[in-house]
Structure formats: C-alpha cells, structure tokens
mmCIF file of C-alpha atoms and ligand atoms in Angstrom:
data_model
loop_
_atom_site.group_PDB
_atom_site.id
_atom_site.type_symbol
_atom_site.label_atom_id
_atom_site.label_comp_id
_atom_site.label_asym_id
_atom_site.label_seq_id
_atom_site.Cartn_x
_atom_site.Cartn_y
_atom_site.Cartn_z
ATOM 1 C CA MET A 1 12.198 -18.699 49.517
ATOM 2 C CA SER A 2 9.915 -19.582 52.593
ATOM 3 C CA GLU A 3 8.191 -16.307 53.202
ATOM 4 C CA MET A 4 6.496 -14.334 50.247
ATOM 5 C CA LEU A 5 8.356 -11.079 49.300
ATOM 6 C CA TYR A 6 6.841 -8.499 47.138
ATOM 7 C CA CYS A 7 8.698 -6.306 44.551
ATOM 8 C CA GLU A 8 9.001 -2.549 46.147
ATOM 9 C CA GLY A 9 8.670 -1.281 42.601
ATOM 10 C CA CYS A 10 5.833 -3.265 40.791
ATOM 11 C CA GLY A 11 4.522 -5.556 43.901
ATOM 12 C CA ALA A 12 4.628 -8.815 41.810
ATOM 13 C CA ILE A 13 5.819 -11.604 44.054
ATOM 14 C CA LEU A 14 9.444 -11.955 44.283
ATOM 15 C CA GLN A 15 10.793 -15.219 42.660
ATOM 16 C CA THR A 16 14.302 -16.576 41.680
ATOM 17 C CA THR A 17 13.182 -19.368 39.264
ATOM 18 C CA ASP A 18 11.902 -17.939 36.012
ATOM 19 C CA GLN A 19 13.529 -14.910 34.378
ATOM 20 C CA THR A 20 10.812 -14.488 31.893
ATOM 21 C CA LYS A 21 7.711 -14.268 34.654
ATOM 22 C CA ALA A 22 7.006 -11.347 36.812
ATOM 23 C CA GLY A 23 8.804 -10.655 39.905
ATOM 24 C CA PHE A 24 12.242 -12.326 38.744
ATOM 25 C CA ILE A 25 15.335 -11.330 41.070
ATOM 26 C CA PRO A 26 18.581 -13.098 40.840
ATOM 27 C CA SER A 27 18.853 -14.887 44.088
ATOM 28 C CA SER A 28 22.320 -13.149 44.614
ATOM 29 C CA ALA A 29 20.480 -9.763 44.686
ATOM 30 C CA LEU A 30 18.033 -11.379 46.978
ATOM 31 C CA GLU A 31 20.643 -12.402 49.429
ATOM 32 C CA THR A 32 22.116 -8.653 49.646
ATOM 33 C CA GLY A 33 18.858 -7.562 50.914
ATOM 34 C CA ASN A 34 17.290 -6.362 47.822
ATOM 35 C CA ARG A 35 13.548 -6.308 47.129
ATOM 36 C CA ILE A 36 13.144 -5.089 43.921
ATOM 37 C CA CYS A 37 12.711 -7.242 40.831
ATOM 38 C CA GLN A 38 15.150 -7.447 37.789
ATOM 39 C CA ARG A 39 12.690 -5.652 35.497
ATOM 40 C CA CYS A 40 11.709 -2.843 38.034
ATOM 41 C CA PHE A 41 15.799 -2.235 38.734
ATOM 42 C CA ARG A 42 16.372 -2.108 34.811
ATOM 43 C CA ILE A 43 13.610 0.535 34.626
ATOM 44 C CA LYS A 44 14.674 2.705 37.500
ATOM 45 C CA HIS A 45 18.347 2.581 36.694
ATOM 46 C CA TYR A 46 18.676 2.215 32.951
ATOM 47 C CA ASN A 47 15.021 3.240 31.594
ATOM 48 C CA GLU A 48 14.921 0.228 29.791
ATOM 49 C CA VAL A 49 12.095 -2.254 29.690
ATOM 50 C CA ILE A 50 12.594 -6.144 29.700
ATOM 51 C CA PRO A 51 10.184 -8.644 28.401
ATOM 52 C CA ILE A 52 8.063 -10.706 30.805
ATOM 53 C CA GLN A 53 5.554 -13.227 29.743
ATOM 54 C CA MET A 54 1.948 -14.269 30.539
ATOM 55 C CA ASP A 55 -0.237 -17.103 28.952
ATOM 56 C CA GLU A 56 -3.063 -15.886 26.401
ATOM 57 C CA ASP A 57 -5.821 -17.024 28.469
ATOM 58 C CA GLU A 58 -4.758 -15.131 31.669
ATOM 59 C CA PHE A 59 -3.651 -12.126 29.538
ATOM 60 C CA LEU A 60 -7.115 -11.967 27.412
ATOM 61 C CA GLU A 61 -9.105 -11.515 30.968
ATOM 62 C CA ILE A 62 -6.495 -8.593 31.554
ATOM 63 C CA LEU A 63 -7.121 -7.126 28.202
ATOM 64 C CA HIS A 64 -11.035 -7.439 29.200
ATOM 65 C CA SER A 65 -10.436 -5.320 32.158
ATOM 66 C CA ILE A 66 -8.526 -2.609 29.693
ATOM 67 C CA GLY A 67 -11.391 -2.353 27.490
ATOM 68 C CA GLN A 68 -13.452 -1.527 30.402
ATOM 69 C CA THR A 69 -12.379 1.999 30.220
ATOM 70 C CA ASP A 70 -11.460 4.328 27.669
ATOM 71 C CA ASN A 71 -7.967 3.407 26.223
ATOM 72 C CA PHE A 72 -6.233 3.121 22.858
ATOM 73 C CA VAL A 73 -4.361 -0.100 22.069
ATOM 74 C CA VAL A 74 -1.225 -1.012 19.721
ATOM 75 C CA GLN A 75 -1.077 -4.366 18.848
ATOM 76 C CA ILE A 76 2.373 -5.415 17.447
ATOM 77 C CA VAL A 77 2.648 -8.375 15.571
ATOM 78 C CA ASP A 78 5.918 -9.970 14.019
ATOM 79 C CA LEU A 79 5.939 -9.832 10.031
ATOM 80 C CA PHE A 80 8.008 -13.006 10.070
ATOM 81 C CA ASP A 81 5.244 -14.786 12.078
ATOM 82 C CA ILE A 82 2.021 -13.041 11.336
ATOM 83 C CA ASP A 83 -0.003 -15.819 12.008
ATOM 84 C CA GLY A 84 1.645 -17.148 15.236
ATOM 85 C CA THR A 85 1.691 -13.676 16.840
ATOM 86 C CA LEU A 86 -1.941 -12.064 15.588
ATOM 87 C CA ILE A 87 -4.116 -11.965 18.816
ATOM 88 C CA SER A 88 -7.365 -12.499 16.777
ATOM 89 C CA GLY A 89 -9.483 -12.369 19.952
ATOM 90 C CA LEU A 90 -8.557 -8.701 20.572
ATOM 91 C CA PRO A 91 -11.590 -6.922 19.559
ATOM 92 C CA ARG A 92 -13.881 -9.172 21.759
ATOM 93 C CA PHE A 93 -11.636 -8.096 24.573
ATOM 94 C CA ILE A 94 -11.107 -4.549 24.148
ATOM 95 C CA GLY A 95 -14.618 -3.474 23.299
ATOM 96 C CA HIS A 96 -14.999 -0.375 21.401
ATOM 97 C CA ASN A 97 -11.532 0.969 22.230
ATOM 98 C CA PRO A 98 -9.551 1.893 18.782
ATOM 99 C CA PHE A 99 -6.625 -0.076 17.908
ATOM 100 C CA ILE A 100 -3.609 0.159 15.393
ATOM 101 C CA LEU A 101 -1.541 -2.590 14.306
ATOM 102 C CA VAL A 102 2.010 -2.050 14.174
ATOM 103 C CA ALA A 103 3.917 -5.067 12.011
ATOM 104 C CA ASN A 104 7.586 -5.267 13.170
ATOM 105 C CA LYS A 105 10.408 -6.494 11.428
ATOM 106 C CA ILE A 106 10.155 -5.334 8.203
ATOM 107 C CA ASP A 107 14.175 -5.058 7.707
ATOM 108 C CA LEU A 108 13.936 -8.984 7.504
ATOM 109 C CA PHE A 109 11.795 -8.630 3.930
ATOM 110 C CA PRO A 110 14.064 -8.433 0.987
ATOM 111 C CA LYS A 111 14.560 -4.694 -0.066
ATOM 112 C CA SER A 112 12.492 -5.091 -3.171
ATOM 113 C CA VAL A 113 8.933 -5.637 -1.653
ATOM 114 C CA LYS A 114 6.555 -2.868 -2.268
ATOM 115 C CA TYR A 115 5.296 -1.341 1.567
ATOM 116 C CA GLU A 116 1.745 -0.522 0.338
ATOM 117 C CA LYS A 117 1.341 -4.003 -1.335
ATOM 118 C CA ILE A 118 2.267 -5.753 2.211
ATOM 119 C CA LYS A 119 -0.156 -3.096 3.837
ATOM 120 C CA HIS A 120 -2.821 -4.291 1.558
ATOM 121 C CA TRP A 121 -2.139 -7.928 1.869
ATOM 122 C CA LEU A 122 -2.262 -7.411 5.894
ATOM 123 C CA ARG A 123 -5.309 -5.560 5.943
ATOM 124 C CA LYS A 124 -7.320 -8.128 3.828
ATOM 125 C CA TYR A 125 -5.437 -10.670 6.196
ATOM 126 C CA VAL A 126 -6.759 -9.123 9.426
ATOM 127 C CA ASN A 127 -10.071 -8.270 8.244
ATOM 128 C CA GLU A 128 -10.665 -11.960 7.489
ATOM 129 C CA HIS A 129 -9.720 -12.793 11.013
ATOM 130 C CA GLY A 130 -12.319 -10.192 12.576
ATOM 131 C CA LEU A 131 -9.435 -7.658 13.088
ATOM 132 C CA PHE A 132 -10.144 -3.872 11.862
ATOM 133 C CA PRO A 133 -7.212 -1.525 12.837
ATOM 134 C CA GLU A 134 -7.419 2.082 12.293
ATOM 135 C CA GLU A 135 -4.289 2.097 10.640
ATOM 136 C CA ILE A 136 -1.347 -0.334 9.793
ATOM 137 C CA PHE A 137 2.133 0.254 10.299
ATOM 138 C CA LEU A 138 5.177 -1.523 9.267
ATOM 139 C CA ILE A 139 8.061 -0.675 11.236
ATOM 140 C CA SER A 140 11.437 -1.866 12.253
ATOM 141 C CA ALA A 141 12.094 -1.356 15.740
ATOM 142 C CA GLU A 142 15.629 -2.528 15.493
ATOM 143 C CA LYS A 143 16.588 -0.334 12.795
ATOM 144 C CA ASN A 144 14.378 2.333 13.862
ATOM 145 C CA ILE A 145 12.342 2.404 10.746
ATOM 146 C CA GLY A 146 8.712 3.823 10.900
ATOM 147 C CA LEU A 147 8.388 4.380 14.591
ATOM 148 C CA LYS A 148 8.162 8.253 14.399
ATOM 149 C CA GLU A 149 4.876 7.802 12.275
ATOM 150 C CA VAL A 150 3.553 5.570 14.950
ATOM 151 C CA ILE A 151 4.244 8.204 17.385
ATOM 152 C CA HIS A 152 2.757 11.032 15.414
ATOM 153 C CA TYR A 153 -0.153 9.411 14.818
ATOM 154 C CA LEU A 154 -0.732 8.596 18.458
ATOM 155 C CA GLU A 155 -0.088 11.891 19.426
ATOM 156 C CA LYS A 156 -2.839 13.301 16.847
ATOM 157 C CA GLU A 157 -5.265 10.424 17.445
ATOM 158 C CA LYS A 158 -4.999 9.217 21.035
ATOM 159 C CA GLY A 159 -7.364 11.765 22.395
ATOM 160 C CA ASN A 160 -7.492 11.426 26.390
ATOM 161 C CA ARG A 161 -6.651 8.172 26.537
ATOM 162 C CA ASP A 162 -3.462 5.959 27.930
ATOM 163 C CA VAL A 163 -2.120 3.679 25.322
ATOM 164 C CA PHE A 164 -1.613 -0.028 25.972
ATOM 165 C CA VAL A 165 1.239 -1.890 24.050
ATOM 166 C CA VAL A 166 0.203 -5.516 23.340
ATOM 167 C CA GLY A 167 1.592 -8.391 21.688
ATOM 168 C CA ALA A 168 2.884 -11.919 21.630
ATOM 169 C CA THR A 169 6.451 -12.751 23.053
ATOM 170 C CA ASN A 170 9.304 -11.954 20.472
ATOM 171 C CA VAL A 171 7.705 -9.905 18.410
ATOM 172 C CA GLY A 172 10.150 -6.858 19.428
ATOM 173 C CA LYS A 173 7.555 -5.266 21.881
ATOM 174 C CA SER A 174 10.508 -4.480 24.238
ATOM 175 C CA SER A 175 12.416 -3.101 21.428
ATOM 176 C CA PHE A 176 9.651 -1.108 20.521
ATOM 177 C CA ILE A 177 9.129 0.271 23.842
ATOM 178 C CA ASN A 178 12.812 1.034 24.267
ATOM 179 C CA GLN A 179 12.825 3.278 21.015
ATOM 180 C CA VAL A 180 10.071 5.144 21.834
ATOM 181 C CA ILE A 181 11.478 5.893 24.955
ATOM 182 C CA GLN A 182 14.352 7.064 23.307
ATOM 183 C CA ILE A 183 12.427 9.004 20.958
ATOM 184 C CA LEU A 184 10.228 10.694 23.550
ATOM 185 C CA LYS A 185 13.412 11.427 25.432
ATOM 186 C CA GLY A 186 14.448 13.545 22.823
ATOM 187 C CA LYS A 187 11.278 15.660 23.013
ATOM 188 C CA GLN A 188 11.383 16.052 26.704
ATOM 189 C CA SER A 189 14.395 15.265 28.467
ATOM 190 C CA HIS A 190 13.572 13.882 31.657
ATOM 191 C CA ILE A 191 11.400 10.649 31.397
ATOM 192 C CA GLU A 192 10.714 8.440 34.344
ATOM 193 C CA LEU A 193 9.340 5.190 33.859
ATOM 194 C CA THR A 194 7.333 3.844 36.508
ATOM 195 C CA THR A 195 5.849 0.440 37.291
ATOM 196 C CA SER A 196 2.259 -0.360 38.428
ATOM 197 C CA ARG A 197 -0.654 -2.874 38.867
ATOM 198 C CA TYR A 198 -3.329 -2.361 36.217
ATOM 199 C CA PRO A 199 -6.307 -1.738 38.840
ATOM 200 C CA GLY A 200 -8.113 -4.891 39.871
ATOM 201 C CA THR A 201 -5.623 -7.082 38.128
ATOM 202 C CA THR A 202 -2.591 -8.747 39.013
ATOM 203 C CA LEU A 203 -1.076 -7.144 35.889
ATOM 204 C CA ASN A 204 2.322 -5.445 36.469
ATOM 205 C CA VAL A 205 2.655 -2.777 33.759
ATOM 206 C CA VAL A 206 5.319 -0.070 32.977
ATOM 207 C CA ARG A 207 4.036 3.462 32.568
ATOM 208 C CA ILE A 208 5.770 5.848 29.938
ATOM 209 C CA PRO A 209 4.773 9.342 30.561
ATOM 210 C CA PHE A 210 3.489 10.164 27.079
ATOM 211 C CA ILE A 211 1.593 13.718 26.238
ATOM 212 C CA ASP A 212 -0.913 15.432 28.116
ATOM 213 C CA GLY A 213 -0.492 13.704 31.190
ATOM 214 C CA LYS A 214 -1.148 10.465 29.353
ATOM 215 C CA ASP A 215 0.931 7.187 29.198
ATOM 216 C CA ILE A 216 2.060 4.496 26.752
ATOM 217 C CA ILE A 217 1.830 1.180 28.947
ATOM 218 C CA ASP A 218 3.821 -1.737 28.488
ATOM 219 C CA THR A 219 2.121 -4.965 29.156
ATOM 220 C CA PRO A 220 3.545 -8.807 29.360
ATOM 221 C CA GLY A 221 4.131 -10.455 26.429
ATOM 222 C CA ILE A 222 1.479 -13.540 25.306
ATOM 223 C CA VAL A 223 2.832 -16.579 25.246
ATOM 224 C CA ASN A 224 1.392 -18.827 22.233
ATOM 225 C CA HIS A 225 2.168 -22.172 22.548
ATOM 226 C CA LYS A 226 2.021 -23.036 18.803
ATOM 227 C CA ARG A 227 4.920 -21.327 17.614
ATOM 228 C CA PHE A 228 8.298 -22.693 17.192
ATOM 229 C CA SER A 229 9.871 -20.248 19.659
ATOM 230 C CA GLU A 230 8.081 -21.362 22.447
ATOM 231 C CA TRP A 231 9.193 -25.216 21.896
ATOM 232 C CA VAL A 232 12.943 -24.871 21.312
ATOM 233 C CA GLY A 233 16.089 -24.505 23.564
ATOM 234 C CA PRO A 234 18.157 -21.453 23.477
ATOM 235 C CA LYS A 235 20.827 -22.190 20.680
ATOM 236 C CA THR A 236 18.046 -23.318 18.563
ATOM 237 C CA LEU A 237 15.807 -20.124 19.268
ATOM 238 C CA LYS A 238 18.963 -18.111 17.981
ATOM 239 C CA ALA A 239 19.062 -19.787 15.069
ATOM 240 C CA ILE A 240 15.642 -19.696 14.037
ATOM 241 C CA LEU A 241 15.033 -15.719 14.683
ATOM 242 C CA PRO A 242 16.127 -14.395 11.760
ATOM 243 C CA ASN A 243 18.553 -11.332 12.375
ATOM 244 C CA LYS A 244 19.259 -10.195 8.742
ATOM 245 C CA THR A 245 17.250 -9.394 5.649
ATOM 246 C CA VAL A 246 16.140 -12.975 4.664
ATOM 247 C CA LYS A 247 17.437 -14.389 1.370
ATOM 248 C CA PRO A 248 14.339 -16.396 -0.449
ATOM 249 C CA LYS A 249 15.982 -19.880 -1.313
ATOM 250 C CA VAL A 250 14.403 -21.254 -4.525
ATOM 251 C CA TYR A 251 13.988 -24.813 -5.199
ATOM 252 C CA GLN A 252 12.488 -26.407 -8.361
ATOM 253 C CA LEU A 253 11.229 -29.279 -7.543
ATOM 254 C CA ALA A 254 10.624 -32.306 -10.221
ATOM 255 C CA GLY A 255 8.315 -34.529 -8.208
ATOM 256 C CA GLU A 256 8.615 -36.900 -5.351
ATOM 257 C CA GLN A 257 11.026 -34.617 -3.385
ATOM 258 C CA THR A 258 11.872 -33.466 0.017
ATOM 259 C CA LEU A 259 13.005 -30.538 1.677
ATOM 260 C CA PHE A 260 14.462 -30.447 5.323
ATOM 261 C CA TRP A 261 14.787 -27.192 7.234
ATOM 262 C CA GLY A 262 17.510 -28.144 9.256
ATOM 263 C CA GLY A 263 15.802 -31.075 11.503
ATOM 264 C CA LEU A 264 12.816 -28.760 12.420
ATOM 265 C CA ALA A 265 10.887 -29.211 9.478
ATOM 266 C CA ARG A 266 10.234 -31.647 6.491
ATOM 267 C CA ILE A 267 8.268 -30.818 3.388
ATOM 268 C CA ASP A 268 7.322 -33.339 0.817
ATOM 269 C CA GLN A 269 6.242 -32.724 -2.642
ATOM 270 C CA VAL A 270 3.828 -35.694 -3.123
ATOM 271 C CA GLY A 271 3.496 -36.724 -6.977
ATOM 272 C CA LYS A 272 5.437 -36.243 -10.294
ATOM 273 C CA THR A 273 4.736 -32.625 -10.497
ATOM 274 C CA ARG A 274 6.919 -29.427 -11.347
ATOM 275 C CA ASN A 275 6.776 -26.692 -8.660
ATOM 276 C CA ASN A 276 8.853 -23.797 -7.474
ATOM 277 C CA PHE A 277 9.373 -23.889 -3.670
ATOM 278 C CA VAL A 278 10.656 -20.608 -2.731
ATOM 279 C CA CYS A 279 11.994 -20.727 1.137
ATOM 280 C CA TYR A 280 11.635 -17.632 3.492
ATOM 281 C CA LEU A 281 13.628 -18.531 6.821
ATOM 282 C CA ALA A 282 16.420 -17.313 8.835
ATOM 283 C CA ASN A 283 19.571 -17.596 6.905
ATOM 284 C CA GLY A 284 21.283 -19.940 9.589
ATOM 285 C CA ILE A 285 18.929 -22.732 9.003
ATOM 286 C CA SER A 286 20.266 -25.179 6.442
ATOM 287 C CA ILE A 287 18.296 -26.615 3.798
ATOM 288 C CA HIS A 288 18.630 -30.089 2.580
ATOM 289 C CA ARG A 289 16.880 -31.282 -0.222
ATOM 290 C CA THR A 290 16.561 -35.435 -0.860
ATOM 291 C CA LYS A 291 14.437 -38.176 -2.750
ATOM 292 C CA ARG A 292 11.284 -38.377 -0.543
ATOM 293 C CA GLU A 293 11.910 -42.133 -0.555
ATOM 294 C CA ASN A 294 15.328 -41.486 1.408
ATOM 295 C CA ALA A 295 14.155 -38.940 3.761
ATOM 296 C CA ASP A 296 12.961 -41.374 6.637
ATOM 297 C CA GLU A 297 16.436 -42.623 6.578
ATOM 298 C CA ILE A 298 18.099 -39.329 6.465
ATOM 299 C CA TYR A 299 15.999 -37.907 9.269
ATOM 300 C CA GLN A 300 16.805 -41.306 11.606
ATOM 301 C CA LYS A 301 20.637 -41.145 10.752
ATOM 302 C CA HIS A 302 21.451 -36.923 10.854
ATOM 303 C CA LEU A 303 19.240 -35.136 13.314
ATOM 304 C CA GLY A 304 21.275 -32.511 15.007
ATOM 305 C CA GLU A 305 24.253 -33.124 12.025
ATOM 306 C CA LEU A 306 23.506 -32.654 8.589
ATOM 307 C CA LEU A 307 19.953 -31.844 9.933
ATOM 308 C CA LYS A 308 20.546 -28.825 12.137
ATOM 309 C CA PRO A 309 19.250 -26.710 14.040
ATOM 310 C CA PRO A 310 18.493 -28.257 16.622
ATOM 311 C CA THR A 311 21.561 -29.373 18.225
ATOM 312 C CA ILE A 312 21.134 -33.307 19.257
ATOM 313 C CA GLU A 313 20.607 -32.252 22.801
ATOM 314 C CA GLU A 314 17.950 -29.552 21.733
ATOM 315 C CA ALA A 315 16.506 -32.329 19.529
ATOM 316 C CA LYS A 316 15.703 -34.603 22.181
ATOM 317 C CA GLN A 317 13.404 -31.930 24.125
ATOM 318 C CA LEU A 318 11.244 -31.399 20.655
ATOM 319 C CA PRO A 319 8.117 -33.520 20.339
ATOM 320 C CA PRO A 320 8.226 -36.260 17.501
ATOM 321 C CA PHE A 321 6.938 -34.928 14.006
ATOM 322 C CA ALA A 322 3.450 -34.511 13.159
ATOM 323 C CA LYS A 323 2.007 -34.701 9.573
ATOM 324 C CA HIS A 324 0.126 -31.925 8.003
ATOM 325 C CA ASP A 325 -1.508 -32.499 4.564
ATOM 326 C CA PHE A 326 -2.078 -29.826 1.925
ATOM 327 C CA ARG A 327 -3.490 -29.429 -1.752
ATOM 328 C CA PHE A 328 -1.773 -26.939 -3.726
ATOM 329 C CA THR A 329 -4.523 -26.567 -6.562
ATOM 330 C CA GLY A 330 -1.966 -24.632 -8.803
ATOM 331 C CA ARG A 331 -4.329 -21.803 -9.409
ATOM 332 C CA ASN A 332 -2.877 -18.839 -7.049
ATOM 333 C CA LYS A 333 0.631 -19.084 -5.460
ATOM 334 C CA VAL A 334 0.268 -19.902 -1.676
ATOM 335 C CA ASP A 335 2.462 -19.988 1.487
ATOM 336 C CA ILE A 336 2.526 -22.865 3.527
ATOM 337 C CA VAL A 337 3.463 -21.297 7.068
ATOM 338 C CA ILE A 338 5.181 -22.984 9.931
ATOM 339 C CA SER A 339 4.571 -20.761 12.590
ATOM 340 C CA GLY A 340 7.703 -19.111 14.241
ATOM 341 C CA LEU A 341 9.971 -20.797 11.774
ATOM 342 C CA GLY A 342 9.011 -18.778 8.396
ATOM 343 C CA TRP A 343 7.367 -19.953 5.162
ATOM 344 C CA VAL A 344 7.510 -21.698 1.686
ATOM 345 C CA ALA A 345 5.777 -19.950 -1.299
ATOM 346 C CA VAL A 346 4.734 -22.973 -3.739
ATOM 347 C CA ASP A 347 3.676 -22.292 -7.293
ATOM 348 C CA GLY A 348 3.756 -24.450 -10.419
ATOM 349 C CA GLU A 349 1.462 -27.728 -11.014
ATOM 350 C CA PRO A 350 -1.372 -28.751 -8.696
ATOM 351 C CA THR A 351 0.167 -31.035 -6.112
ATOM 352 C CA ASN A 352 -0.159 -32.397 -2.842
ATOM 353 C CA ILE A 353 2.379 -31.253 0.000
ATOM 354 C CA GLU A 354 3.052 -32.674 3.180
ATOM 355 C CA VAL A 355 4.534 -31.068 6.026
ATOM 356 C CA TYR A 356 6.236 -32.611 9.235
ATOM 357 C CA VAL A 357 6.763 -30.628 12.236
ATOM 358 C CA PRO A 358 6.870 -31.179 15.910
ATOM 359 C CA LYS A 359 3.566 -32.198 17.417
ATOM 360 C CA GLY A 360 1.697 -29.039 18.662
ATOM 361 C CA ILE A 361 3.444 -26.412 15.971
ATOM 362 C CA SER A 362 0.623 -24.924 13.842
ATOM 363 C CA VAL A 363 1.254 -25.152 10.209
ATOM 364 C CA HIS A 364 -1.412 -23.567 7.467
ATOM 365 C CA LEU A 365 -1.722 -22.404 4.094
ATOM 366 C CA ARG A 366 -2.281 -18.428 3.191
ATOM 367 C CA ASP A 367 -2.455 -16.444 0.000
ATOM 368 C CA ALA A 368 1.345 -15.538 -0.990
ATOM 369 C CA LEU A 369 2.631 -12.672 0.802
ATOM 370 C CA ILE A 370 5.260 -11.652 -1.189
HETATM 371 P P1 LIG B 401 9.532 -8.911 23.236
HETATM 372 O O1 LIG B 401 9.575 -10.440 23.481
HETATM 373 O O2 LIG B 401 8.165 -8.884 22.229
HETATM 374 O O3 LIG B 401 9.696 -7.787 23.791
HETATM 375 O O4 LIG B 401 10.738 -9.186 22.014
HETATM 376 P P2 LIG B 401 12.013 -8.071 21.695
HETATM 377 O O5 LIG B 401 12.272 -6.640 21.807
HETATM 378 O O6 LIG B 401 12.746 -9.015 23.221
HETATM 379 O O7 LIG B 401 12.664 -8.761 20.844
HETATM 380 C C1 LIG B 401 12.464 -10.426 20.433
HETATM 381 C C2 LIG B 401 13.574 -10.841 19.294
HETATM 382 O O8 LIG B 401 13.592 -10.006 18.184
HETATM 383 C C3 LIG B 401 15.045 -10.219 19.625
HETATM 384 O O9 LIG B 401 16.028 -11.189 18.913
HETATM 385 C C4 LIG B 401 15.350 -8.838 18.742
HETATM 386 O O10 LIG B 401 16.747 -8.813 18.642
HETATM 387 C C5 LIG B 401 14.799 -9.328 17.689
HETATM 388 N N1 LIG B 401 13.694 -7.597 17.117
HETATM 389 C C6 LIG B 401 12.913 -7.039 18.049
HETATM 390 N N2 LIG B 401 12.867 -5.891 16.795
HETATM 391 C C7 LIG B 401 13.338 -6.116 15.761
HETATM 392 C C8 LIG B 401 13.558 -5.831 14.369
HETATM 393 O O11 LIG B 401 12.693 -4.631 14.092
HETATM 394 N N3 LIG B 401 13.939 -6.473 13.264
HETATM 395 C C9 LIG B 401 14.450 -7.700 13.430
HETATM 396 N N4 LIG B 401 15.259 -8.365 12.777
HETATM 397 N N5 LIG B 401 14.803 -8.351 14.832
HETATM 398 C C10 LIG B 401 13.962 -7.607 16.055
#
C-alpha cells in the first residue's frame, strides 16, 4: 500500500500483511474499495470478536492509561499455561482499580480435580507473584462453564465502571468475550458492538454494552515470547494446544532415563533414582522414553519423525535446545513447567533433572498443581 489508509471502524492503519495485528484487511477486500478492517467487519456483521495481538511492553503502557481512570479489570489466564499467561506487572499498571482473575480451560483438567483446591493453589500462587485479585473464577469459555457466575459477579461488583478484559494471546479471551456477548444477548436482545480507540492511545478496543450504560471492553492479546505457542509453526501449534481433557501419562523411571515430548522437549532423570514422572500435555504429542545415553543420537536421527511434533519443516524454524537444571529434593511433589507446552509432576527420591527446550522458552519449578 503506498498511501496510508485507515479503518473506518476503529481508525487503525489498514495493512494486508499480518492477520494477527490491528488493521488487517485481506488484499482482495482492499482492492474492491473496502476500508474496514477484518476485525471491525466481523464485529459489524457477525457480532463476533477475533483476536489481535500486541507486544507486552507496548500493552503495559496502555494498561497504565486504563489505570489512570476508574475501571474494573478482568484478567484471563490459561490454566494450562498459568505461568506463561499471568501478567504479573498488572497491579503496577492498573493502580487501585479492582480486578478479578478468570482462569480458563478448566475442561482440560481431569474430571477428578477439586475446583476449590485449584482455586486455593491459584490464590497462593498469584499472591506470591504480587497479584491480589478480588475473586478467582475457574471457567471454560469453550464449554460454557462458569461464565454466568463471572457476569453475575461483575453486575454486582463493578459499580459505575467499564470492565476491561485483558490477557495473553491464546488464553481464550475472544472465546470468553464471544460467550459473554451470547449471554448478554439472551438478556437484552439487541446488542450492538462498536470499536473505538482508547483515549490518548493507539489501542483499538471493542466495546460491548453491558449494564447501566457501561461497557465490557476487549483489548488486544499480549504476546509473551517465552511461551512455546509464540515460536512454533501452525501445524505444531495445533498439536500442542490441548483440545480435550488431558490424560496424565505416568512414567516410573528407574534412573538415567529420558522422556522426549515429541521433538519439542527432552526431560532427563540424572542419577540412579526411582521417580514417578506424570506428564500433562496435549494428547497428540507422543512421548518417547529412552536410556539417557542414547538420547542425543535418537534426537539427531529421529527429530520430526519418531519425535514429533514438530514436523521436519517446522523443526527447522525452532531455535536449538538449551539446557535447564533442576534439583528435586524429594520433600514435596513438584511440577516442572514448560511454558505453553505442559508440565511434568515429579515425586520419589531426590534427583537432578535436566530439561532441554528450544532456547528462549521458559522452564521452571512450582509446587504441584494437581
Ligand atoms: P485469544 O487469543 O485469547 O483470543 O484466544 P482464542 O479465544 O482465540 O482461543 C485460543 C485457543 O484456545 C483456541 O484454540 C480455542 O479453541 C482454545 N480455547 C479457548 N477457550 C477454551 C476453553 O475453554 N477450553 C479449551 N479446551 N480450549 C479453549
């Protein structure tokens, strides 16, 4: 595009190159004279929001401006990648504005988990990260679990404030907003969504009329580059995002063994100990167990074939493995979390564990969640 064109809906600069960013319009639509971005088009004609993204730094600045006025904030996290999707800098930016934490994708957890236990764990975890939400909700946007409770809470507690919904990419923010629209439509038959700029910023937001003349506002998803989902190609992304209840896979390891999670991660039990490794990851990722001494060779020979995902093609786009060392003390069960991929719960004898993932992806230890 030679001259700069702006979306007639939200005012974003129109662009035809990146579907995930503000102002995207397919070039075919642009050629026929349309001046409305795909996001505004979907909102206008289908009352549906589609995700757009923004880098965390850029977004935190915008959050800051949200914090300057009186608002209510809903932060959505992905229960399957809590660490990678928690915006721990939130309080610094939203100031004294109240916020609630909505943890999505509870449908992925085994049916036997106790909601109260997960909530308790979450509260402790987020408190340790300096977050003190007014309330925590466990929901599934896709299976419509728990949404009514969130809306009911907002109706009661939001006071005379707009409600801002914030979250990292792929947490299910669009799915959440779209369910909210459906529920609100059931209550007020005609809801008209609008797009606008947040005052003083370049942020394009979607406004959904809520109650008492106040809105629920969708914001761009924040990109966290330490998560797997931001590094992999589309085929691998599809394989690593779980879409069904995750079946924990239990491995009893007897020393000096390796588990490959496809070709995406390698977990080594170092030393001659006995441990249980319970793996929580998308069912479509195959786990391959081997002797540690053979692991290098297997990886060299079989990446993209026996060890997949990724496909051979998509493996080439990933950075080389970097090693992360952990000490399991044997006292309490722990999870080793690979951001955006899953986690392994470890118990048994004290041991050292090495985890290999593409450089740049975050790996860390936490108290066991389940
Ligand atoms: P956004 O980037 O935060 O707007 O996320 P989307 O709403 O586009 O969802 C990202 C991915 O998570 C998609 O593959 C959705 O199908 C999936 N997803 C969203 N909500 C849920 C949920 O409640 N459960 C499960 N299992 N998947 C979900």
